[in-house]
């Protein structure tokens, strides 16, 4: 049975199209809504603006994470699992819809949703845009108007029930996630699952870099986080060495050494990557730095230099044979 009533929110009407089940979900910061939605104009034709089913993916919102269209969190909070409801919202709630829709459409198209956006608040960004890139959204931006949202709520998950993206974590959650990810990475290395281990180390680094961005470089808070980043980057590089991604190792170790030019382990991994891609001079220089910075690694360096010499001699012999073959064939 259809039931029409006002939510306890100014400028919003709700009509239940299909009843849900159970009680209203208990929400907390970090709870996740998963739902499909359709957005329509409040005109005679009820013109469809967006439809998540056509885009091929349901929508997700994290409670308490300042989603630009704040009213959606309120609407979803009034729904039971499995419920389908229609909401009429007046322009005081729909002014940001054009920007939200623009981002969702870009994601569906495989594009960066923040492309061209300045780092300012949502309302500031609205004034920055001359065009959203979509004619119908430009019209909504020029002429704020009531909109109708038809929503079907699939599930509500507690923060502990799903794997949260890094951006959705609080500072405390990011810090708590780092040792867990580090440990998972180490476990995967022991199983020689290097690609999966690298992904764990990388995720932990992203958590820490996000926190570092809020600290002043080289001050105590930043340095404390950097001390956690360094071993994770080195572990990541070791995985990449095992996977044969030598140029990635060169990139990350060089970046690390620009900040910490006394890190013997970073020089050692960079030297091995140089050796793997036949950069003999650079490899030898880095191995020598390792022996100078950490005498306890001298034996390992000696072994690596011996292997490098043997590989280079073998390569020179092979190159000579190849050049001789080319010369003889050209003479013939």
Short mmCIF file of C-alpha atoms in Angstrom, two decimals:
data_model
loop_
_atom_site.label_atom_id
_atom_site.label_comp_id
_atom_site.label_asym_id
_atom_site.label_seq_id
_atom_site.Cartn_x
_atom_site.Cartn_y
_atom_site.Cartn_z
CA UNK A 1 0.00 0.00 0.00
CA UNK A 2 1.32 3.45 -0.87
CA UNK A 3 1.76 5.75 2.06
CA UNK A 4 2.56 9.43 1.72
CA UNK A 5 3.84 11.47 4.61
CA UNK A 6 6.26 14.23 5.50
CA UNK A 7 9.60 13.33 6.97
CA UNK A 8 10.50 15.37 10.00
CA UNK A 9 12.66 17.49 7.70
CA UNK A 10 11.66 20.77 6.11
CA UNK A 11 11.14 20.57 2.34
CA UNK A 12 10.98 16.77 2.05
CA UNK A 13 8.07 14.42 1.30
CA UNK A 14 8.29 10.64 1.29
CA UNK A 15 6.14 7.99 -0.42
CA UNK A 16 6.80 4.30 0.25
CA UNK A 17 6.48 2.34 -3.00
CA UNK A 18 7.47 -1.05 -1.56
CA UNK A 19 7.76 -1.84 2.13
CA UNK A 20 11.02 -3.02 3.59
CA UNK A 21 11.70 -5.63 6.25
CA UNK A 22 12.73 -5.52 9.87
CA UNK A 23 13.45 -2.46 11.98
CA UNK A 24 15.16 0.73 10.88
CA UNK A 25 18.92 -0.01 10.77
CA UNK A 26 21.01 1.22 13.67
CA UNK A 27 23.56 3.64 12.25
CA UNK A 28 26.93 4.90 13.43
CA UNK A 29 29.74 6.88 11.85
CA UNK A 30 31.26 4.67 9.17
CA UNK A 31 28.11 2.63 8.46
CA UNK A 32 27.71 2.04 4.72
CA UNK A 33 24.50 2.30 2.69
CA UNK A 34 24.30 0.37 -0.59
CA UNK A 35 21.36 1.32 -2.81
CA UNK A 36 20.06 2.03 -6.29
CA UNK A 37 18.57 5.41 -7.12
CA UNK A 38 16.77 7.25 -9.87
CA UNK A 39 16.68 11.03 -10.07
CA UNK A 40 13.76 12.74 -11.81
CA UNK A 41 12.67 16.29 -12.51
CA UNK A 42 9.44 17.44 -10.88
CA UNK A 43 7.82 18.12 -14.25
CA UNK A 44 4.84 16.66 -16.12
CA UNK A 45 7.01 14.05 -17.87
CA UNK A 46 8.99 13.23 -14.68
CA UNK A 47 12.13 13.49 -16.81
CA UNK A 48 14.83 11.04 -15.72
CA UNK A 49 18.17 12.72 -14.98
CA UNK A 50 20.16 9.77 -13.61
CA UNK A 51 19.55 6.07 -13.06
CA UNK A 52 22.17 3.98 -11.23
CA UNK A 53 20.85 0.78 -12.83
CA UNK A 54 21.63 2.15 -16.27
CA UNK A 55 25.11 3.07 -15.04
CA UNK A 56 25.48 -0.59 -14.04
CA UNK A 57 26.52 -0.12 -10.43
CA UNK A 58 24.76 0.55 -7.11
CA UNK A 59 25.62 3.64 -5.11
CA UNK A 60 27.42 3.57 -1.77
CA UNK A 61 27.48 6.25 0.95
CA UNK A 62 29.49 6.20 4.18
CA UNK A 63 27.65 7.75 7.15
CA UNK A 64 29.40 10.80 8.59
CA UNK A 65 31.80 11.34 5.69
CA UNK A 66 30.36 14.65 4.47
CA UNK A 67 28.78 13.41 1.25
CA UNK A 68 28.07 16.58 -0.76
CA UNK A 69 24.34 15.86 -1.01
CA UNK A 70 23.73 15.65 2.74
CA UNK A 71 20.00 15.06 2.38
CA UNK A 72 20.62 11.58 0.91
CA UNK A 73 21.99 10.37 4.25
CA UNK A 74 18.79 11.62 5.91
CA UNK A 75 16.56 9.96 3.31
CA UNK A 76 18.33 6.60 3.54
CA UNK A 77 18.24 6.72 7.34
CA UNK A 78 14.42 6.64 7.13
CA UNK A 79 14.39 3.38 5.10
CA UNK A 80 14.29 -0.31 5.98
CA UNK A 81 16.29 -2.96 4.13
CA UNK A 82 14.53 -3.86 0.86
CA UNK A 83 12.37 -0.74 0.93
CA UNK A 84 11.71 1.28 -2.22
CA UNK A 85 10.70 4.89 -1.57
CA UNK A 86 10.13 8.10 -3.50
CA UNK A 87 11.30 11.37 -2.02
CA UNK A 88 10.35 14.86 -3.18
CA UNK A 89 12.97 17.43 -2.13
CA UNK A 90 12.73 21.17 -2.61
CA UNK A 91 15.67 23.28 -3.89
CA UNK A 92 17.15 23.95 -0.43
CA UNK A 93 18.28 20.29 -0.51
CA UNK A 94 19.09 19.81 -4.20
CA UNK A 95 21.48 22.68 -4.96
CA UNK A 96 24.56 20.41 -4.95
CA UNK A 97 23.03 17.67 -7.09
CA UNK A 98 24.64 18.81 -10.35
CA UNK A 99 28.13 18.39 -8.86
CA UNK A 100 27.32 15.03 -7.29
CA UNK A 101 25.84 13.76 -10.56
CA UNK A 102 28.83 15.03 -12.52
CA UNK A 103 31.19 12.99 -10.33
CA UNK A 104 29.04 9.85 -10.55
CA UNK A 105 28.78 10.11 -14.32
CA UNK A 106 32.54 10.52 -14.66
CA UNK A 107 33.13 7.40 -12.55
CA UNK A 108 30.67 5.43 -14.70
CA UNK A 109 32.58 6.63 -17.79
CA UNK A 110 35.89 5.50 -16.28
CA UNK A 111 37.13 9.07 -15.80
CA UNK A 112 38.55 10.92 -12.80
CA UNK A 113 35.58 12.43 -10.89
CA UNK A 114 37.81 15.25 -9.55
CA UNK A 115 39.36 16.18 -12.90
CA UNK A 116 39.72 19.95 -13.07
CA UNK A 117 38.34 20.49 -9.59
CA UNK A 118 40.02 22.97 -7.28
CA UNK A 119 40.66 21.94 -3.69
CA UNK A 120 37.97 24.01 -2.05
CA UNK A 121 34.69 23.34 -0.33
CA UNK A 122 31.79 22.03 -2.38
CA UNK A 123 29.98 25.37 -2.58
CA UNK A 124 33.18 27.09 -3.70
CA UNK A 125 33.62 24.51 -6.42
CA UNK A 126 30.13 25.21 -7.70
CA UNK A 127 31.15 28.78 -8.50
CA UNK A 128 34.41 27.61 -10.09
CA UNK A 129 32.61 25.63 -12.79
CA UNK A 130 31.53 27.39 -15.96
CA UNK A 131 30.12 24.08 -17.14
CA UNK A 132 29.77 20.60 -15.70
CA UNK A 133 30.27 19.16 -19.16
CA UNK A 134 26.65 17.96 -19.28
CA UNK A 135 23.87 20.20 -20.62
CA UNK A 136 21.14 18.88 -18.32
CA UNK A 137 23.33 19.37 -15.24
CA UNK A 138 24.28 22.87 -16.34
CA UNK A 139 20.57 23.68 -16.42
CA UNK A 140 20.14 22.37 -12.86
CA UNK A 141 23.09 24.46 -11.72
CA UNK A 142 21.68 27.62 -13.32
CA UNK A 143 18.12 27.00 -12.14
CA UNK A 144 17.86 25.25 -8.74
CA UNK A 145 14.64 23.24 -8.64
CA UNK A 146 12.85 20.45 -6.74
CA UNK A 147 13.97 16.92 -7.57
CA UNK A 148 12.47 13.48 -7.01
CA UNK A 149 14.68 10.63 -5.80
CA UNK A 150 13.48 7.03 -6.01
CA UNK A 151 15.69 4.85 -3.82
CA UNK A 152 15.92 1.10 -3.17
CA UNK A 153 17.98 0.24 -0.09
CA UNK A 154 19.82 -3.10 -0.36
CA UNK A 155 21.92 -3.22 2.78
CA UNK A 156 23.44 -1.28 5.64
CA UNK A 157 26.80 -2.48 6.96
CA UNK A 158 28.55 -1.64 10.21
CA UNK A 159 32.10 -0.27 9.85
CA UNK A 160 33.53 -3.61 11.05
CA UNK A 161 31.52 -5.61 8.50
CA UNK A 162 33.21 -4.43 5.32
CA UNK A 163 36.64 -3.49 4.06
CA UNK A 164 36.75 0.27 4.19
CA UNK A 165 38.55 2.31 1.56
CA UNK A 166 41.44 4.34 2.91
CA UNK A 167 39.68 7.66 2.27
CA UNK A 168 36.75 6.57 4.46
CA UNK A 169 38.90 5.85 7.52
CA UNK A 170 39.44 8.19 10.46
CA UNK A 171 42.96 9.03 11.62
CA UNK A 172 42.72 6.43 14.40
CA UNK A 173 41.46 3.77 11.97
CA UNK A 174 44.29 4.45 9.52
CA UNK A 175 46.90 4.13 12.29
CA UNK A 176 45.28 0.91 13.52
CA UNK A 177 45.16 -0.52 9.98
CA UNK A 178 48.89 -0.02 9.28
CA UNK A 179 50.34 -2.77 11.54
CA UNK A 180 47.61 -5.17 10.42
CA UNK A 181 48.43 -4.55 6.75
CA UNK A 182 52.16 -4.81 7.50
CA UNK A 183 51.63 -8.17 9.19
CA UNK A 184 49.43 -9.45 6.35
CA UNK A 185 52.09 -8.41 3.85
CA UNK A 186 54.78 -10.28 5.78
CA UNK A 187 52.60 -13.40 5.91
CA UNK A 188 52.05 -13.28 2.15
CA UNK A 189 55.80 -12.88 1.54
CA UNK A 190 56.44 -16.09 3.48
CA UNK A 191 54.00 -17.79 1.09
CA UNK A 192 55.86 -16.16 -1.83
CA UNK A 193 52.69 -14.35 -2.89
CA UNK A 194 54.63 -11.22 -3.73
CA UNK A 195 52.02 -9.33 -5.76
CA UNK A 196 49.44 -9.66 -2.98
CA UNK A 197 52.02 -8.73 -0.35
CA UNK A 198 53.04 -5.63 -2.32
CA UNK A 199 49.39 -4.53 -2.42
CA UNK A 200 49.19 -4.77 1.40
CA UNK A 201 52.37 -2.76 1.88
CA UNK A 202 51.19 -0.18 -0.64
CA UNK A 203 47.83 0.21 1.12
CA UNK A 204 49.60 0.77 4.44
CA UNK A 205 51.84 3.43 2.85
CA UNK A 206 48.77 5.20 1.43
CA UNK A 207 47.22 5.33 4.91
CA UNK A 208 50.36 6.91 6.33
CA UNK A 209 50.86 9.34 3.44
CA UNK A 210 47.28 10.56 3.88
CA UNK A 211 48.04 11.29 7.53
CA UNK A 212 51.39 12.89 6.68
CA UNK A 213 49.65 15.32 4.33
CA UNK A 214 48.07 16.92 7.40
CA UNK A 215 51.42 17.38 9.19
CA UNK A 216 54.16 19.94 8.62
CA UNK A 217 57.09 18.30 6.78
CA UNK A 218 60.07 17.36 8.95
CA UNK A 219 58.31 18.23 12.21
CA UNK A 220 57.80 15.60 14.93
CA UNK A 221 54.42 14.27 13.75
CA UNK A 222 55.59 14.01 10.14
CA UNK A 223 58.88 12.32 11.12
CA UNK A 224 57.11 9.76 13.30
CA UNK A 225 54.89 8.77 10.37
CA UNK A 226 57.89 8.74 8.01
CA UNK A 227 59.63 6.24 10.28
CA UNK A 228 56.66 3.92 9.70
CA UNK A 229 56.59 4.56 5.94
CA UNK A 230 60.25 3.69 5.26
CA UNK A 231 60.22 -0.05 6.14
CA UNK A 232 56.94 -0.50 4.27
CA UNK A 233 58.40 1.05 1.11
CA UNK A 234 61.46 -1.17 1.42
CA UNK A 235 59.27 -4.26 1.81
CA UNK A 236 57.24 -3.15 -1.21
CA UNK A 237 60.45 -2.76 -3.23
CA UNK A 238 61.63 -6.24 -2.21
CA UNK A 239 58.37 -7.66 -3.57
CA UNK A 240 58.86 -5.74 -6.81
CA UNK A 241 62.39 -7.13 -7.12
CA UNK A 242 60.95 -10.64 -6.79
CA UNK A 243 58.35 -9.81 -9.44
CA UNK A 244 60.96 -8.40 -11.86
CA UNK A 245 59.58 -4.85 -11.70
CA UNK A 246 63.04 -3.31 -11.60
CA UNK A 247 62.23 0.17 -12.85
CA UNK A 248 59.54 0.52 -10.19
CA UNK A 249 62.17 -0.35 -7.59
CA UNK A 250 64.52 2.27 -9.03
CA UNK A 251 61.78 4.89 -8.82
CA UNK A 252 60.74 4.19 -5.23
CA UNK A 253 64.22 3.68 -3.78
CA UNK A 254 65.48 6.87 -5.44
CA UNK A 255 62.55 8.81 -3.99
CA UNK A 256 63.27 7.33 -0.57
CA UNK A 257 66.98 8.15 -0.77
CA UNK A 258 66.24 11.77 -1.63
CA UNK A 259 64.85 12.08 1.91
CA UNK A 260 67.05 9.53 3.68
CA UNK A 261 70.42 9.39 1.95
CA UNK A 262 71.94 7.18 4.66
CA UNK A 263 69.58 4.23 4.25
CA UNK A 264 71.79 1.26 3.40
CA UNK A 265 68.85 -1.07 2.67
CA UNK A 266 67.43 1.37 0.11
CA UNK A 267 70.83 1.57 -1.63
CA UNK A 268 71.08 -2.24 -1.59
CA UNK A 269 67.69 -2.73 -3.25
CA UNK A 270 68.42 0.02 -5.77
CA UNK A 271 71.78 -1.58 -6.55
CA UNK A 272 70.11 -4.93 -7.23
CA UNK A 273 67.60 -3.22 -9.54
CA UNK A 274 70.41 -1.42 -11.40
CA UNK A 275 72.26 -4.71 -11.77
CA UNK A 276 69.16 -6.41 -13.14
CA UNK A 277 68.81 -3.83 -15.93
CA UNK A 278 72.55 -3.83 -16.75
CA UNK A 279 73.36 -0.44 -15.18
CA UNK A 280 76.78 -1.71 -14.05
CA UNK A 281 78.34 1.58 -12.96
CA UNK A 282 75.29 2.67 -10.94
CA UNK A 283 74.98 -0.76 -9.34
CA UNK A 284 78.63 -0.79 -8.27
CA UNK A 285 78.36 2.73 -6.81
CA UNK A 286 75.29 1.81 -4.79
CA UNK A 287 76.79 -1.46 -3.52
CA UNK A 288 79.90 0.46 -2.39
CA UNK A 289 77.69 2.96 -0.52
CA UNK A 290 76.02 0.04 1.24
CA UNK A 291 79.34 -1.38 2.45
CA UNK A 292 80.41 2.07 3.66
CA UNK A 293 77.13 2.83 5.49
CA UNK A 294 76.65 -0.62 7.02
CA UNK A 295 79.79 -2.76 7.41
CA UNK A 296 77.61 -5.67 8.57
CA UNK A 297 76.35 -5.94 4.97
CA UNK A 298 79.87 -6.15 3.50
CA UNK A 299 79.67 -9.91 2.93
CA UNK A 300 76.35 -9.59 1.09
CA UNK A 301 77.76 -6.74 -1.01
CA UNK A 302 80.86 -8.81 -1.90
CA UNK A 303 78.63 -11.65 -3.05
CA UNK A 304 76.44 -9.33 -5.15
CA UNK A 305 79.48 -7.66 -6.76
CA UNK A 306 80.91 -11.06 -7.67
CA UNK A 307 77.61 -12.10 -9.28
CA UNK A 308 77.40 -8.76 -11.09
CA UNK A 309 80.92 -9.20 -12.49
CA UNK A 310 80.11 -12.71 -13.72
CA UNK A 311 76.86 -11.59 -15.34
CA UNK A 312 78.54 -8.63 -17.05
CA UNK A 313 81.38 -10.83 -18.40
CA UNK A 314 78.83 -13.32 -19.74
CA UNK A 315 76.88 -10.51 -21.35
CA UNK A 316 80.02 -9.08 -23.00
CA UNK A 317 80.86 -12.52 -24.46
CA UNK A 318 77.32 -12.92 -25.78
CA UNK A 319 77.34 -9.40 -27.22
CA UNK A 320 80.68 -10.07 -28.98
CA UNK A 321 79.36 -13.26 -30.54
CA UNK A 322 76.22 -11.49 -31.67
CA UNK A 323 78.16 -8.62 -33.24
CA UNK A 324 80.55 -11.06 -34.96
CA UNK A 325 77.59 -12.94 -36.38
CA UNK A 326 76.08 -9.71 -37.69
CA UNK A 327 79.43 -8.66 -39.20
CA UNK A 328 79.96 -12.02 -40.93
CA UNK A 329 76.43 -12.09 -42.33
CA UNK A 330 76.89 -8.55 -43.72
CA UNK A 331 80.21 -9.61 -45.30
CA UNK A 332 78.58 -12.62 -46.89
#
